[in-house]
PDB file of C-alpha atoms in Angstrom:
ATOM      1  CA  MET A   1      56.601  30.635   7.526  1.00  0.00           C
ATOM      2  CA  GLU A   2      58.763  33.603   6.809  1.00  0.00           C
ATOM      3  CA  ILE A   3      61.890  34.884   8.616  1.00  0.00           C
ATOM      4  CA  ARG A   4      60.203  38.277   8.855  1.00  0.00           C
ATOM      5  CA  GLN A   5      57.283  36.767  10.750  1.00  0.00           C
ATOM      6  CA  LEU A   6      59.619  35.046  13.180  1.00  0.00           C
ATOM      7  CA  ARG A   7      61.553  38.250  13.732  1.00  0.00           C
ATOM      8  CA  HIS A   8      58.224  40.026  14.554  1.00  0.00           C
ATOM      9  CA  PHE A   9      57.324  37.179  16.944  1.00  0.00           C
ATOM     10  CA  MET A  10      60.637  37.478  18.709  1.00  0.00           C
ATOM     11  CA  ALA A  11      60.171  41.305  18.931  1.00  0.00           C
ATOM     12  CA  VAL A  12      56.910  40.879  20.755  1.00  0.00           C
ATOM     13  CA  VAL A  13      58.433  38.324  23.144  1.00  0.00           C
ATOM     14  CA  THR A  14      61.355  40.652  23.835  1.00  0.00           C
ATOM     15  CA  GLU A  15      59.437  43.929  24.207  1.00  0.00           C
ATOM     16  CA  GLY A  16      56.379  42.498  25.920  1.00  0.00           C
ATOM     17  CA  SER A  17      53.826  44.401  23.758  1.00  0.00           C
ATOM     18  CA  PHE A  18      52.910  44.797  20.083  1.00  0.00           C
ATOM     19  CA  THR A  19      53.309  48.575  20.360  1.00  0.00           C
ATOM     20  CA  ALA A  20      56.892  48.402  21.581  1.00  0.00           C
ATOM     21  CA  ALA A  21      57.742  45.580  19.131  1.00  0.00           C
ATOM     22  CA  ALA A  22      56.393  47.614  16.193  1.00  0.00           C
ATOM     23  CA  ARG A  23      58.556  50.555  17.342  1.00  0.00           C
ATOM     24  CA  ARG A  24      61.632  48.301  17.471  1.00  0.00           C
ATOM     25  CA  GLU A  25      60.949  46.844  14.036  1.00  0.00           C
ATOM     26  CA  LEU A  26      60.220  50.314  12.547  1.00  0.00           C
ATOM     27  CA  ILE A  27      56.783  49.402  11.256  1.00  0.00           C
ATOM     28  CA  VAL A  28      53.256  50.348  12.150  1.00  0.00           C
ATOM     29  CA  GLN A  29      51.602  48.242  14.873  1.00  0.00           C
ATOM     30  CA  SER A  30      48.850  47.007  12.537  1.00  0.00           C
ATOM     31  CA  ALA A  31      51.361  45.535  10.119  1.00  0.00           C
ATOM     32  CA  LEU A  32      53.232  43.753  12.902  1.00  0.00           C
ATOM     33  CA  SER A  33      49.999  42.380  14.383  1.00  0.00           C
ATOM     34  CA  THR A  34      48.937  41.112  10.974  1.00  0.00           C
ATOM     35  CA  SER A  35      52.283  39.443  10.517  1.00  0.00           C
ATOM     36  CA  VAL A  36      52.006  37.621  13.798  1.00  0.00           C
ATOM     37  CA  ARG A  37      48.383  36.649  13.078  1.00  0.00           C
ATOM     38  CA  ASN A  38      49.425  35.172   9.730  1.00  0.00           C
ATOM     39  CA  LEU A  39      52.095  33.209  11.451  1.00  0.00           C
ATOM     40  CA  GLU A  40      49.553  31.890  14.013  1.00  0.00           C
ATOM     41  CA  ARG A  41      47.219  30.967  11.139  1.00  0.00           C
ATOM     42  CA  GLU A  42      49.979  29.026   9.387  1.00  0.00           C
ATOM     43  CA  LEU A  43      50.890  27.203  12.586  1.00  0.00           C
ATOM     44  CA  GLY A  44      47.294  26.609  13.626  1.00  0.00           C
ATOM     45  CA  ALA A  45      47.635  27.905  17.154  1.00  0.00           C
ATOM     46  CA  ASP A  46      47.625  31.164  19.134  1.00  0.00           C
ATOM     47  CA  LEU A  47      51.166  32.136  20.188  1.00  0.00           C
ATOM     48  CA  PHE A  48      50.187  34.900  22.642  1.00  0.00           C
ATOM     49  CA  ASP A  49      47.607  35.389  25.282  1.00  0.00           C
ATOM     50  CA  ARG A  50      46.374  38.914  24.529  1.00  0.00           C
ATOM     51  CA  THR A  51      43.784  39.220  27.374  1.00  0.00           C
ATOM     52  CA  GLY A  52      46.056  41.077  29.878  1.00  0.00           C
ATOM     53  CA  ARG A  53      47.809  44.398  29.762  1.00  0.00           C
ATOM     54  CA  ARG A  54      51.044  42.619  28.772  1.00  0.00           C
ATOM     55  CA  VAL A  55      50.988  39.915  26.185  1.00  0.00           C
ATOM     56  CA  VAL A  56      52.361  36.541  27.346  1.00  0.00           C
ATOM     57  CA  LEU A  57      53.327  33.387  25.516  1.00  0.00           C
ATOM     58  CA  THR A  58      50.893  30.448  25.275  1.00  0.00           C
ATOM     59  CA  GLU A  59      52.112  26.870  25.398  1.00  0.00           C
ATOM     60  CA  ALA A  60      52.332  26.899  21.604  1.00  0.00           C
ATOM     61  CA  GLY A  61      54.336  30.147  21.784  1.00  0.00           C
ATOM     62  CA  ARG A  62      56.736  28.661  24.325  1.00  0.00           C
ATOM     63  CA  ALA A  63      57.274  25.651  22.108  1.00  0.00           C
ATOM     64  CA  LEU A  64      58.077  27.899  19.181  1.00  0.00           C
ATOM     65  CA  LEU A  65      60.425  30.219  21.004  1.00  0.00           C
ATOM     66  CA  PRO A  66      63.699  28.080  20.988  1.00  0.00           C
ATOM     67  CA  ARG A  67      63.016  27.029  17.400  1.00  0.00           C
ATOM     68  CA  ALA A  68      62.402  30.588  16.322  1.00  0.00           C
ATOM     69  CA  ARG A  69      65.712  31.623  17.920  1.00  0.00           C
ATOM     70  CA  ALA A  70      67.506  28.860  16.126  1.00  0.00           C
ATOM     71  CA  LEU A  71      65.984  29.627  12.766  1.00  0.00           C
ATOM     72  CA  LEU A  72      66.762  33.386  13.148  1.00  0.00           C
ATOM     73  CA  ALA A  73      70.291  32.573  14.220  1.00  0.00           C
ATOM     74  CA  GLY A  74      70.710  30.375  11.154  1.00  0.00           C
ATOM     75  CA  ALA A  75      69.385  33.186   8.916  1.00  0.00           C
ATOM     76  CA  GLU A  76      71.910  35.576  10.503  1.00  0.00           C
ATOM     77  CA  GLU A  77      74.696  33.074   9.854  1.00  0.00           C
ATOM     78  CA  ALA A  78      73.684  32.926   6.194  1.00  0.00           C
ATOM     79  CA  ARG A  79      73.600  36.701   6.052  1.00  0.00           C
ATOM     80  CA  HIS A  80      77.071  36.882   7.619  1.00  0.00           C
ATOM     81  CA  ALA A  81      78.436  34.388   5.110  1.00  0.00           C
ATOM     82  CA  VAL A  82      77.199  36.484   2.219  1.00  0.00           C
ATOM     83  CA  ALA A  83      78.556  39.634   3.809  1.00  0.00           C
ATOM     84  CA  ASP A  84      81.915  38.022   4.179  1.00  0.00           C
ATOM     85  CA  VAL A  85      82.026  37.759   0.376  1.00  0.00           C
ATOM     86  CA  ALA A  86      80.197  40.970  -0.486  1.00  0.00           C
ATOM     87  CA  GLY A  87      81.942  43.217   1.935  1.00  0.00           C
ATOM     88  CA  LEU A  88      80.241  45.719   4.232  1.00  0.00           C
ATOM     89  CA  ALA A  89      78.242  47.674   1.669  1.00  0.00           C
ATOM     90  CA  THR A  90      75.221  46.479   3.635  1.00  0.00           C
ATOM     91  CA  GLY A  91      74.645  44.668   6.894  1.00  0.00           C
ATOM     92  CA  ARG A  92      72.969  44.748  10.271  1.00  0.00           C
ATOM     93  CA  VAL A  93      74.503  44.817  13.760  1.00  0.00           C
ATOM     94  CA  ALA A  94      72.664  44.718  17.094  1.00  0.00           C
ATOM     95  CA  ILE A  95      74.165  46.196  20.289  1.00  0.00           C
ATOM     96  CA  GLY A  96      72.726  46.215  23.813  1.00  0.00           C
ATOM     97  CA  THR A  97      73.268  48.897  26.405  1.00  0.00           C
ATOM     98  CA  ILE A  98      72.373  49.774  30.029  1.00  0.00           C
ATOM     99  CA  GLN A  99      70.456  52.933  30.800  1.00  0.00           C
ATOM    100  CA  THR A 100      73.229  54.291  32.939  1.00  0.00           C
ATOM    101  CA  LEU A 101      76.019  54.026  30.376  1.00  0.00           C
ATOM    102  CA  THR A 102      78.186  57.163  30.755  1.00  0.00           C
ATOM    103  CA  CYS A 103      81.684  55.893  30.083  1.00  0.00           C
ATOM    104  CA  VAL A 104      81.030  56.099  26.303  1.00  0.00           C
ATOM    105  CA  ASP A 105      79.065  58.653  24.297  1.00  0.00           C
ATOM    106  CA  LEU A 106      77.288  55.905  22.427  1.00  0.00           C
ATOM    107  CA  PRO A 107      75.165  58.161  20.116  1.00  0.00           C
ATOM    108  CA  ALA A 108      78.254  60.003  18.973  1.00  0.00           C
ATOM    109  CA  GLU A 109      80.203  56.779  18.457  1.00  0.00           C
ATOM    110  CA  LEU A 110      77.392  55.232  16.434  1.00  0.00           C
ATOM    111  CA  ALA A 111      77.139  58.468  14.341  1.00  0.00           C
ATOM    112  CA  THR A 112      80.879  58.252  13.543  1.00  0.00           C
ATOM    113  CA  PHE A 113      80.492  54.533  12.720  1.00  0.00           C
ATOM    114  CA  HIS A 114      77.541  55.342  10.393  1.00  0.00           C
ATOM    115  CA  ARG A 115      79.704  57.803   8.454  1.00  0.00           C
ATOM    116  CA  ARG A 116      82.186  55.046   7.814  1.00  0.00           C
ATOM    117  CA  PHE A 117      79.679  52.384   7.071  1.00  0.00           C
ATOM    118  CA  PRO A 118      76.476  54.076   5.892  1.00  0.00           C
ATOM    119  CA  GLY A 119      74.986  50.871   4.562  1.00  0.00           C
ATOM    120  CA  VAL A 120      75.105  49.036   7.923  1.00  0.00           C
ATOM    121  CA  GLN A 121      71.901  49.209   9.999  1.00  0.00           C
ATOM    122  CA  VAL A 122      72.502  49.437  13.776  1.00  0.00           C
ATOM    123  CA  SER A 123      69.840  48.206  16.179  1.00  0.00           C
ATOM    124  CA  VAL A 124      70.243  49.352  19.790  1.00  0.00           C
ATOM    125  CA  ARG A 125      68.450  47.622  22.689  1.00  0.00           C
ATOM    126  CA  ASP A 126      68.240  49.117  26.173  1.00  0.00           C
ATOM    127  CA  ALA A 127      67.509  46.397  28.793  1.00  0.00           C
ATOM    128  CA  PRO A 128      68.612  45.009  32.164  1.00  0.00           C
ATOM    129  CA  VAL A 129      71.938  43.145  32.270  1.00  0.00           C
ATOM    130  CA  GLY A 130      70.307  39.713  32.577  1.00  0.00           C
ATOM    131  CA  GLU A 131      68.224  40.236  29.411  1.00  0.00           C
ATOM    132  CA  LEU A 132      71.240  41.581  27.543  1.00  0.00           C
ATOM    133  CA  THR A 133      73.299  38.542  28.570  1.00  0.00           C
ATOM    134  CA  GLU A 134      70.626  36.066  27.412  1.00  0.00           C
ATOM    135  CA  ALA A 135      70.271  37.999  24.090  1.00  0.00           C
ATOM    136  CA  LEU A 136      74.021  37.702  23.523  1.00  0.00           C
ATOM    137  CA  ARG A 137      73.846  33.970  24.178  1.00  0.00           C
ATOM    138  CA  ALA A 138      70.871  33.570  21.851  1.00  0.00           C
ATOM    139  CA  GLY A 139      72.551  35.484  19.044  1.00  0.00           C
ATOM    140  CA  GLU A 140      70.007  38.304  19.185  1.00  0.00           C
ATOM    141  CA  LEU A 141      72.779  40.817  20.035  1.00  0.00           C
ATOM    142  CA  ASP A 142      76.255  41.032  18.643  1.00  0.00           C
ATOM    143  CA  LEU A 143      77.700  43.324  21.340  1.00  0.00           C
ATOM    144  CA  ALA A 144      76.499  44.575  24.720  1.00  0.00           C
ATOM    145  CA  TYR A 145      77.644  46.877  27.520  1.00  0.00           C
ATOM    146  CA  LEU A 146      77.345  44.854  30.711  1.00  0.00           C
ATOM    147  CA  VAL A 147      77.974  45.293  34.407  1.00  0.00           C
ATOM    148  CA  PRO A 148      79.322  41.842  35.501  1.00  0.00           C
ATOM    149  CA  ASP A 149      78.010  40.551  38.823  1.00  0.00           C
ATOM    150  CA  ALA A 150      80.934  39.880  41.165  1.00  0.00           C
ATOM    151  CA  GLY A 151      83.288  41.212  38.484  1.00  0.00           C
ATOM    152  CA  ASP A 152      83.104  38.151  36.219  1.00  0.00           C
ATOM    153  CA  LEU A 153      81.337  37.799  32.865  1.00  0.00           C
ATOM    154  CA  PRO A 154      79.147  34.669  32.393  1.00  0.00           C
ATOM    155  CA  GLU A 155      80.929  31.697  30.689  1.00  0.00           C
ATOM    156  CA  GLY A 156      81.303  32.073  26.960  1.00  0.00           C
ATOM    157  CA  LEU A 157      81.222  35.867  26.892  1.00  0.00           C
ATOM    158  CA  THR A 158      84.404  37.783  25.980  1.00  0.00           C
ATOM    159  CA  PRO A 159      85.340  41.222  27.358  1.00  0.00           C
ATOM    160  CA  TYR A 160      86.435  43.482  24.472  1.00  0.00           C
ATOM    161  CA  ALA A 161      87.023  46.615  26.685  1.00  0.00           C
ATOM    162  CA  THR A 162      86.603  47.641  30.294  1.00  0.00           C
ATOM    163  CA  TRP A 163      85.829  50.878  32.030  1.00  0.00           C
ATOM    164  CA  GLN A 164      85.968  51.808  35.706  1.00  0.00           C
ATOM    165  CA  GLU A 165      83.561  54.563  36.843  1.00  0.00           C
ATOM    166  CA  GLU A 166      83.177  56.441  40.103  1.00  0.00           C
ATOM    167  CA  LEU A 167      79.890  56.218  42.008  1.00  0.00           C
ATOM    168  CA  VAL A 168      78.769  59.210  44.025  1.00  0.00           C
ATOM    169  CA  LEU A 169      75.821  60.055  46.210  1.00  0.00           C
ATOM    170  CA  ILE A 170      73.289  62.505  44.626  1.00  0.00           C
ATOM    171  CA  THR A 171      70.938  64.477  46.941  1.00  0.00           C
ATOM    172  CA  ALA A 172      68.327  67.107  46.632  1.00  0.00           C
ATOM    173  CA  PRO A 173      69.694  70.690  46.497  1.00  0.00           C
ATOM    174  CA  ASP A 174      68.505  71.485  49.994  1.00  0.00           C
ATOM    175  CA  HIS A 175      69.709  68.243  51.588  1.00  0.00           C
ATOM    176  CA  PRO A 176      72.056  68.628  54.602  1.00  0.00           C
ATOM    177  CA  LEU A 177      74.743  66.759  52.707  1.00  0.00           C
ATOM    178  CA  ALA A 178      74.361  68.853  49.508  1.00  0.00           C
ATOM    179  CA  THR A 179      77.358  71.072  50.366  1.00  0.00           C
ATOM    180  CA  ALA A 180      79.390  68.523  52.184  1.00  0.00           C
ATOM    181  CA  GLY A 181      81.511  67.488  49.168  1.00  0.00           C
ATOM    182  CA  ARG A 182      82.323  64.139  50.792  1.00  0.00           C
ATOM    183  CA  THR A 183      80.991  61.934  53.530  1.00  0.00           C
ATOM    184  CA  LEU A 184      81.453  58.536  55.183  1.00  0.00           C
ATOM    185  CA  ILE A 185      79.303  55.443  54.666  1.00  0.00           C
ATOM    186  CA  ARG A 186      78.361  55.460  58.332  1.00  0.00           C
ATOM    187  CA  ASP A 187      76.729  58.887  57.893  1.00  0.00           C
ATOM    188  CA  LEU A 188      74.170  57.361  55.543  1.00  0.00           C
ATOM    189  CA  ALA A 189      72.705  54.789  57.918  1.00  0.00           C
ATOM    190  CA  ASP A 190      69.453  56.708  58.419  1.00  0.00           C
ATOM    191  CA  GLU A 191      69.057  58.061  54.907  1.00  0.00           C
ATOM    192  CA  PRO A 192      66.171  56.968  52.616  1.00  0.00           C
ATOM    193  CA  PHE A 193      67.355  55.782  49.243  1.00  0.00           C
ATOM    194  CA  VAL A 194      65.922  55.748  45.727  1.00  0.00           C
ATOM    195  CA  ASP A 195      67.171  52.722  43.784  1.00  0.00           C
ATOM    196  CA  PHE A 196      66.805  50.934  40.436  1.00  0.00           C
ATOM    197  CA  ARG A 197      64.767  47.783  40.299  1.00  0.00           C
ATOM    198  CA  ALA A 198      66.570  44.518  41.155  1.00  0.00           C
ATOM    199  CA  GLY A 199      68.539  42.973  38.290  1.00  0.00           C
ATOM    200  CA  THR A 200      69.714  46.193  36.599  1.00  0.00           C
ATOM    201  CA  GLY A 201      73.412  46.800  36.334  1.00  0.00           C
ATOM    202  CA  LEU A 202      73.467  49.884  38.633  1.00  0.00           C
ATOM    203  CA  GLU A 203      71.334  48.182  41.295  1.00  0.00           C
ATOM    204  CA  THR A 204      73.619  45.107  41.286  1.00  0.00           C
ATOM    205  CA  ALA A 205      76.809  47.263  41.599  1.00  0.00           C
ATOM    206  CA  VAL A 206      75.362  49.494  44.335  1.00  0.00           C
ATOM    207  CA  ARG A 207      74.003  46.473  46.261  1.00  0.00           C
ATOM    208  CA  ARG A 208      77.388  44.767  46.126  1.00  0.00           C
ATOM    209  CA  LEU A 209      79.270  47.953  47.244  1.00  0.00           C
ATOM    210  CA  ALA A 210      76.777  48.619  50.066  1.00  0.00           C
ATOM    211  CA  ALA A 211      77.207  45.050  51.357  1.00  0.00           C
ATOM    212  CA  HIS A 212      80.981  45.405  51.163  1.00  0.00           C
ATOM    213  CA  CYS A 213      80.837  48.590  53.220  1.00  0.00           C
ATOM    214  CA  GLY A 214      78.274  47.266  55.740  1.00  0.00           C
ATOM    215  CA  LEU A 215      75.564  49.741  54.735  1.00  0.00           C
ATOM    216  CA  GLU A 216      71.970  48.515  55.116  1.00  0.00           C
ATOM    217  CA  ARG A 217      70.028  50.918  52.930  1.00  0.00           C
ATOM    218  CA  ARG A 218      66.362  51.776  53.499  1.00  0.00           C
ATOM    219  CA  ILE A 219      64.847  51.796  50.078  1.00  0.00           C
ATOM    220  CA  THR A 220      61.794  54.157  49.928  1.00  0.00           C
ATOM    221  CA  CYS A 221      61.270  53.920  46.165  1.00  0.00           C
ATOM    222  CA  ASP A 222      62.576  51.788  43.303  1.00  0.00           C
ATOM    223  CA  VAL A 223      62.265  52.743  39.599  1.00  0.00           C
ATOM    224  CA  THR A 224      62.998  51.456  36.094  1.00  0.00           C
ATOM    225  CA  GLN A 225      64.124  54.717  34.490  1.00  0.00           C
ATOM    226  CA  ILE A 226      67.185  56.835  35.326  1.00  0.00           C
ATOM    227  CA  GLY A 227      65.344  60.062  34.571  1.00  0.00           C
ATOM    228  CA  LEU A 228      62.692  59.262  37.094  1.00  0.00           C
ATOM    229  CA  LEU A 229      65.314  58.313  39.706  1.00  0.00           C
ATOM    230  CA  VAL A 230      66.987  61.711  39.314  1.00  0.00           C
ATOM    231  CA  ASP A 231      63.676  63.512  39.516  1.00  0.00           C
ATOM    232  CA  LEU A 232      62.763  61.664  42.725  1.00  0.00           C
ATOM    233  CA  VAL A 233      66.084  62.546  44.302  1.00  0.00           C
ATOM    234  CA  ARG A 234      65.576  66.214  43.253  1.00  0.00           C
ATOM    235  CA  ALA A 235      62.120  66.137  44.899  1.00  0.00           C
ATOM    236  CA  GLY A 236      63.695  65.027  48.175  1.00  0.00           C
ATOM    237  CA  ILE A 237      62.166  61.501  48.435  1.00  0.00           C
ATOM    238  CA  GLY A 238      65.644  60.022  49.012  1.00  0.00           C
ATOM    239  CA  VAL A 239      69.306  59.944  47.968  1.00  0.00           C
ATOM    240  CA  ALA A 240      70.847  57.615  45.442  1.00  0.00           C
ATOM    241  CA  PHE A 241      74.209  56.192  44.226  1.00  0.00           C
ATOM    242  CA  VAL A 242      74.829  56.899  40.540  1.00  0.00           C
ATOM    243  CA  PRO A 243      77.824  57.398  38.205  1.00  0.00           C
ATOM    244  CA  ARG A 244      79.248  60.835  38.719  1.00  0.00           C
ATOM    245  CA  ARG A 245      78.417  61.992  35.224  1.00  0.00           C
ATOM    246  CA  ILE A 246      74.689  61.319  35.661  1.00  0.00           C
ATOM    247  CA  GLY A 247      74.641  63.514  38.781  1.00  0.00           C
ATOM    248  CA  GLU A 248      76.618  66.275  37.067  1.00  0.00           C
ATOM    249  CA  ARG A 249      74.351  66.236  34.000  1.00  0.00           C
ATOM    250  CA  ALA A 250      71.288  66.536  36.223  1.00  0.00           C
ATOM    251  CA  GLY A 251      72.865  69.503  38.070  1.00  0.00           C
ATOM    252  CA  LEU A 252      72.413  67.727  41.473  1.00  0.00           C
ATOM    253  CA  PRO A 253      74.940  67.799  44.310  1.00  0.00           C
ATOM    254  CA  CYS A 254      77.477  64.978  43.916  1.00  0.00           C
ATOM    255  CA  VAL A 255      78.838  63.798  47.259  1.00  0.00           C
ATOM    256  CA  GLU A 256      82.022  61.664  47.262  1.00  0.00           C
ATOM    257  CA  ILE A 257      81.844  58.662  49.529  1.00  0.00           C
ATOM    258  CA  ARG A 258      85.122  58.123  51.327  1.00  0.00           C
ATOM    259  CA  LYS A 259      86.436  54.545  51.281  1.00  0.00           C
ATOM    260  CA  LEU A 260      83.675  53.479  48.899  1.00  0.00           C
ATOM    261  CA  GLY A 261      86.110  51.612  46.658  1.00  0.00           C
ATOM    262  CA  ARG A 262      86.567  51.532  42.920  1.00  0.00           C
ATOM    263  CA  GLY A 263      82.980  52.204  41.943  1.00  0.00           C
ATOM    264  CA  TRP A 264      81.594  49.990  39.251  1.00  0.00           C
ATOM    265  CA  THR A 265      82.863  48.196  36.150  1.00  0.00           C
ATOM    266  CA  VAL A 266      81.260  48.375  32.705  1.00  0.00           C
ATOM    267  CA  VAL A 267      82.403  45.861  30.026  1.00  0.00           C
ATOM    268  CA  LEU A 268      81.787  45.875  26.315  1.00  0.00           C
ATOM    269  CA  SER A 269      81.388  42.179  25.583  1.00  0.00           C
ATOM    270  CA  GLY A 270      80.398  39.687  22.936  1.00  0.00           C
ATOM    271  CA  TRP A 271      80.040  35.952  22.277  1.00  0.00           C
ATOM    272  CA  GLY A 272      83.413  34.462  21.530  1.00  0.00           C
ATOM    273  CA  PRO A 273      86.895  35.977  20.944  1.00  0.00           C
ATOM    274  CA  LEU A 274      85.633  37.866  17.852  1.00  0.00           C
ATOM    275  CA  PRO A 275      82.088  38.758  16.668  1.00  0.00           C
ATOM    276  CA  ARG A 276      80.816  36.322  14.094  1.00  0.00           C
ATOM    277  CA  ASN A 277      78.839  39.021  12.288  1.00  0.00           C
ATOM    278  CA  PRO A 278      81.082  40.796   9.805  1.00  0.00           C
ATOM    279  CA  ALA A 279      79.301  44.055  10.488  1.00  0.00           C
ATOM    280  CA  ALA A 280      79.832  43.689  14.273  1.00  0.00           C
ATOM    281  CA  ALA A 281      83.613  43.271  14.062  1.00  0.00           C
ATOM    282  CA  PRO A 282      84.368  46.811  12.801  1.00  0.00           C
ATOM    283  CA  LEU A 283      81.858  48.228  15.280  1.00  0.00           C
ATOM    284  CA  ALA A 284      83.563  46.483  18.117  1.00  0.00           C
ATOM    285  CA  GLY A 285      86.877  47.735  16.750  1.00  0.00           C
ATOM    286  CA  HIS A 286      85.534  51.279  16.525  1.00  0.00           C
ATOM    287  CA  LEU A 287      84.164  51.215  20.120  1.00  0.00           C
ATOM    288  CA  THR A 288      87.409  49.911  21.531  1.00  0.00           C
ATOM    289  CA  GLY A 289      89.780  52.013  19.418  1.00  0.00           C
ATOM    290  CA  ARG A 290      90.936  49.152  17.275  1.00  0.00           C
ATOM    291  CA  VAL A 291      89.979  50.637  13.862  1.00  0.00           C
ATOM    292  CA  THR A 292      89.852  48.123  11.058  1.00  0.00           C
ATOM    293  CA  ASP A 293      90.893  48.401   7.412  1.00  0.00           C
ATOM    294  CA  ALA A 294      87.373  47.598   6.174  1.00  0.00           C
ATOM    295  CA  ALA A 295      86.747  51.237   5.304  1.00  0.00           C
ATOM    296  CA  PRO A 296      88.579  54.539   5.419  1.00  0.00           C
ATOM    297  CA  ALA A 297      88.608  56.161   8.859  1.00  0.00           C
ATOM    298  CA  ALA A 298      86.089  59.031   9.322  1.00  0.00           C
ATOM    299  CA  ALA A 299      87.491  62.528   9.657  1.00  0.00           C
ATOM    300  CA  GLY A 300      87.399  64.188  13.012  1.00  0.00           C
ATOM    301  CA  PRO A 301      87.816  62.944  16.599  1.00  0.00           C
ATOM    302  CA  PRO A 302      85.786  60.060  18.059  1.00  0.00           C
ATOM    303  CA  GLY A 303      82.669  60.909  19.982  1.00  0.00           C
ATOM    304  CA  GLY A 304      83.309  58.756  23.013  1.00  0.00           C
ATOM    305  CA  ARG A 305      86.260  57.932  25.274  1.00  0.00           C
ATOM    306  CA  ARG A 306      87.802  54.586  24.547  1.00  0.00           C
ATOM    307  CA  PRO A 307      89.890  52.527  27.004  1.00  0.00           C
ATOM    308  CA  PRO A 308      93.014  50.587  26.249  1.00  0.00           C
ATOM    309  CA  ALA A 309      92.431  47.161  24.833  1.00  0.00           C
ATOM    310  CA  GLY A 310      91.149  44.619  27.317  1.00  0.00           C
TER     311      GLY A 310
END
């Protein structure tokens, strides 16, 4: 049994399909399928039920899952120990993000980080907050941008930086509220809404704010992609609460909601006071403005906007 095979197994578990897992692992699907088949042959059991549209774990797969996580975590610890001695000429860091991240220009920040540490491979996972949280706990992610439910991070996770973002109402260009500029919560009682599926960071934040303001929303459509949500609003199916920058980028009317409150909170977090992965520590420092001495600082301004420490 090879570490590479276990990593391919975990990629299929995380992504839910061999196609998506191969994309994540940067290999062709046939190679990943062969790797998993060889693992099944070595173990003497099928790990996945492949009869449906989405592959699911068999009993044998469920039995292997916690052990695979432990073995991969051990391999990462060994890699980290070597990196501590060898420096950051090479390494790998995994970061999770929500679809609606706008407080940081993550692609620009990662590009700047890459210029400083060109030998460090960065893996980015886009997933709902619950999946990102579990991935942090399991050691599959070093860092993640989360939207804490009720304002608190789960036990064991540490906030490295915090952002407050304004939520606005976006509407179709010909909607009666499109030119209003601002409105009251009570004026939205009869509006149809487009929303993210339950469990995503934005849906959690909007649901909490709506409950706080006494707004019972009528959801006409829920989606899993921010681009589709914007397109549905543009088509007039409903209105939606989103971070202001998403509405502005889409060119849709952004209506300020009076007395809505502080909006939503995004937190860059990790497991423990400091990332255990030597490659993750300078990335955390870069994303929070705490530049380390591990390498010379890159020329030019940073791509994103960083908050004060905290």
